[in-house]
Coordinates of C-alpha atoms in Angstrom, one line a residue:
M1 CA -150.6 114.1 11.0
K2 CA -146.9 113.8 10.2
K3 CA -147.1 110.1 11.1
I4 CA -150.0 109.5 8.6
L5 CA -148.2 111.4 5.8
F6 CA -145.0 109.4 6.5
I7 CA -147.0 106.1 6.2
L8 CA -148.7 107.2 3.0
Y9 CA -145.4 108.3 1.6
T10 CA -143.8 105.0 2.5
C11 CA -146.7 103.0 0.9
C12 CA -146.4 105.0 -2.3
I13 CA -142.6 104.3 -2.5
L14 CA -143.2 100.5 -1.9
L15 CA -146.2 100.3 -4.4
F16 CA -144.6 102.3 -7.2
P17 CA -140.9 101.5 -7.2
V18 CA -138.7 103.5 -9.5
S19 CA -136.2 101.6 -11.6
A20 CA -133.5 102.5 -14.0
Q21 CA -133.6 101.2 -17.6
Q22 CA -132.4 97.6 -17.6
I23 CA -129.9 96.8 -20.3
P24 CA -129.2 93.1 -20.8
S25 CA -125.7 92.1 -20.0
F26 CA -123.4 91.1 -22.8
K27 CA -123.4 87.5 -23.7
A28 CA -120.9 84.9 -24.8
N29 CA -119.0 85.6 -28.0
D30 CA -120.3 89.2 -28.3
R31 CA -118.1 91.6 -30.2
I32 CA -118.6 95.0 -28.6
V33 CA -117.4 98.2 -30.2
F34 CA -117.4 101.4 -28.1
L35 CA -117.9 104.5 -30.4
G36 CA -117.2 107.9 -29.0
N37 CA -114.8 110.8 -28.6
S38 CA -111.8 111.3 -26.2
I39 CA -114.0 110.3 -23.3
T40 CA -114.2 106.9 -24.8
E41 CA -110.7 106.8 -26.2
G42 CA -108.9 108.1 -23.1
G43 CA -111.4 107.2 -20.4
H44 CA -110.7 103.5 -20.6
Y45 CA -114.2 102.6 -19.4
H46 CA -114.4 99.9 -22.1
S47 CA -111.2 98.4 -20.6
Y48 CA -112.9 98.2 -17.2
I49 CA -116.0 96.6 -18.7
W50 CA -113.8 94.1 -20.5
L51 CA -111.9 93.4 -17.3
Y52 CA -115.1 92.8 -15.4
Y53 CA -116.3 90.2 -17.9
V54 CA -113.0 88.5 -18.5
T55 CA -112.5 88.0 -14.7
R56 CA -116.0 86.9 -13.9
F57 CA -117.0 85.1 -17.1
P58 CA -113.8 83.9 -18.7
E59 CA -115.6 81.3 -20.7
S60 CA -117.7 83.9 -22.5
R61 CA -114.9 84.8 -24.9
M62 CA -116.1 88.3 -25.6
Q63 CA -114.1 90.8 -27.7
M64 CA -114.3 94.5 -27.0
Y65 CA -112.9 97.3 -29.1
S66 CA -112.5 101.1 -28.6
A67 CA -113.6 103.3 -31.5
G68 CA -113.1 106.4 -29.5
T69 CA -111.2 109.3 -31.2
G70 CA -110.3 112.4 -29.4
G71 CA -111.9 115.6 -30.7
D72 CA -114.6 113.8 -32.6
A73 CA -118.2 115.1 -32.8
S74 CA -121.1 113.1 -34.1
W75 CA -120.5 114.2 -37.7
N76 CA -116.9 112.8 -37.5
M77 CA -118.2 109.5 -36.0
L78 CA -120.7 109.3 -38.9
E79 CA -117.9 109.5 -41.4
R80 CA -116.0 106.5 -39.8
L81 CA -119.0 104.5 -38.6
E82 CA -119.0 101.9 -41.4
E83 CA -115.3 101.3 -41.5
D84 CA -114.2 101.9 -37.9
V85 CA -117.2 100.3 -36.1
Y86 CA -119.0 98.0 -38.4
G87 CA -115.8 96.9 -40.0
K88 CA -115.1 95.1 -36.7
K89 CA -118.3 93.0 -37.2
P90 CA -119.8 93.9 -33.9
T91 CA -122.8 92.2 -32.3
V92 CA -123.2 95.2 -30.0
V93 CA -122.3 98.9 -30.5
T94 CA -122.3 101.5 -27.8
A95 CA -122.3 105.2 -29.0
S96 CA -121.7 108.3 -27.0
F97 CA -121.3 111.9 -28.2
G98 CA -122.1 115.4 -27.3
M99 CA -119.2 117.0 -25.5
N100 CA -117.4 118.2 -28.7
D101 CA -120.7 118.6 -30.6
S102 CA -121.9 121.2 -28.1
G103 CA -118.9 123.5 -28.6
Y104 CA -116.6 125.3 -26.2
S105 CA -115.4 128.9 -26.5
E106 CA -118.6 129.9 -28.4
Y107 CA -120.3 130.2 -25.0
L108 CA -118.1 133.1 -24.1
K109 CA -119.2 135.1 -27.2
D110 CA -122.3 137.1 -28.2
D111 CA -125.3 135.4 -29.8
V112 CA -124.6 132.0 -28.2
E113 CA -128.2 130.9 -28.9
K114 CA -127.7 131.2 -32.6
F115 CA -124.6 129.0 -32.3
V116 CA -126.4 126.4 -30.1
S117 CA -129.3 126.2 -32.6
S118 CA -126.9 125.7 -35.4
Q119 CA -125.0 123.0 -33.5
L120 CA -128.2 121.2 -32.4
L121 CA -129.3 121.1 -36.1
R122 CA -125.9 119.7 -37.1
V123 CA -126.0 117.1 -34.4
D124 CA -129.6 116.1 -35.2
T125 CA -128.7 115.7 -38.9
A126 CA -125.6 113.6 -38.2
F127 CA -127.4 111.5 -35.6
R128 CA -130.3 110.7 -37.9
K129 CA -127.8 109.5 -40.6
M130 CA -126.0 107.4 -37.9
Q131 CA -129.3 106.0 -36.8
D132 CA -130.1 104.9 -40.4
I133 CA -126.8 103.1 -40.7
M134 CA -127.2 101.5 -37.3
L135 CA -130.8 100.3 -38.1
A136 CA -129.5 98.8 -41.4
H137 CA -127.3 96.5 -39.4
K138 CA -130.2 94.5 -38.0
D139 CA -128.1 91.9 -36.2
T140 CA -126.3 94.5 -34.1
K141 CA -127.7 95.8 -30.9
V142 CA -127.1 99.5 -30.3
I143 CA -126.8 101.0 -26.8
L144 CA -126.7 104.9 -26.7
V145 CA -124.7 106.2 -23.8
G146 CA -125.8 109.8 -23.0
G147 CA -123.0 112.3 -22.9
P148 CA -121.7 113.4 -19.5
P149 CA -122.8 116.6 -17.8
Y150 CA -120.5 119.6 -18.1
D151 CA -119.5 121.3 -14.8
E152 CA -120.2 125.0 -15.4
K153 CA -118.8 126.0 -12.0
W154 CA -115.2 124.7 -12.1
Q155 CA -112.5 126.9 -13.4
N156 CA -108.7 127.5 -13.1
D157 CA -106.2 130.0 -14.6
K158 CA -106.5 128.4 -18.1
N159 CA -110.2 127.6 -18.3
K160 CA -113.3 129.7 -17.8
P161 CA -116.7 128.2 -17.1
L162 CA -118.9 127.9 -20.2
P163 CA -122.4 129.0 -19.1
G164 CA -125.1 127.2 -21.0
K165 CA -123.0 124.2 -22.3
N166 CA -124.6 121.8 -19.8
E167 CA -128.0 122.7 -21.1
T168 CA -126.9 122.1 -24.7
M169 CA -125.4 118.7 -23.5
S170 CA -128.8 117.9 -22.0
R171 CA -130.6 118.7 -25.2
I172 CA -128.3 116.4 -27.2
V173 CA -129.0 113.6 -24.8
E174 CA -132.7 114.2 -25.3
M175 CA -132.2 113.8 -29.0
Q176 CA -130.7 110.4 -28.4
K177 CA -133.7 109.4 -26.4

């Protein structure tokens, strides 16, 4: 019986492959702007992407810019979207937010659900306005990069876990979808 179940399971896997969303690679002469918060500003992932392309496709002549600002939430990014991002005349914009939007010490206080509801409404409002601006720039491709998960288990002498923050982060990523 186990052998039959294993064969059926294997057939299902082969017949119905699961694949991640495929994002086309950047192309020659693209101007890519990475919009985000400190994770974008200090994380340097845009530098690694640029290094990958410049070392493997040097003839592509791509330009990549960071528009990451530490401490920014979606409503801050909205305020600087036209000047700081579209002012660079991008062909591609990547946008990532959520960590600062979801809050921090508020998870250690009473009535955290009221705070979360308020923040989600604020994020949704800012994101819809950002979306309108992005859609108005018809020649620019937009790639939304979901915010990272928050580790609710890690702690040290200075930081306490923030229970519920990861769930809020997940809800923000769902908004982006």
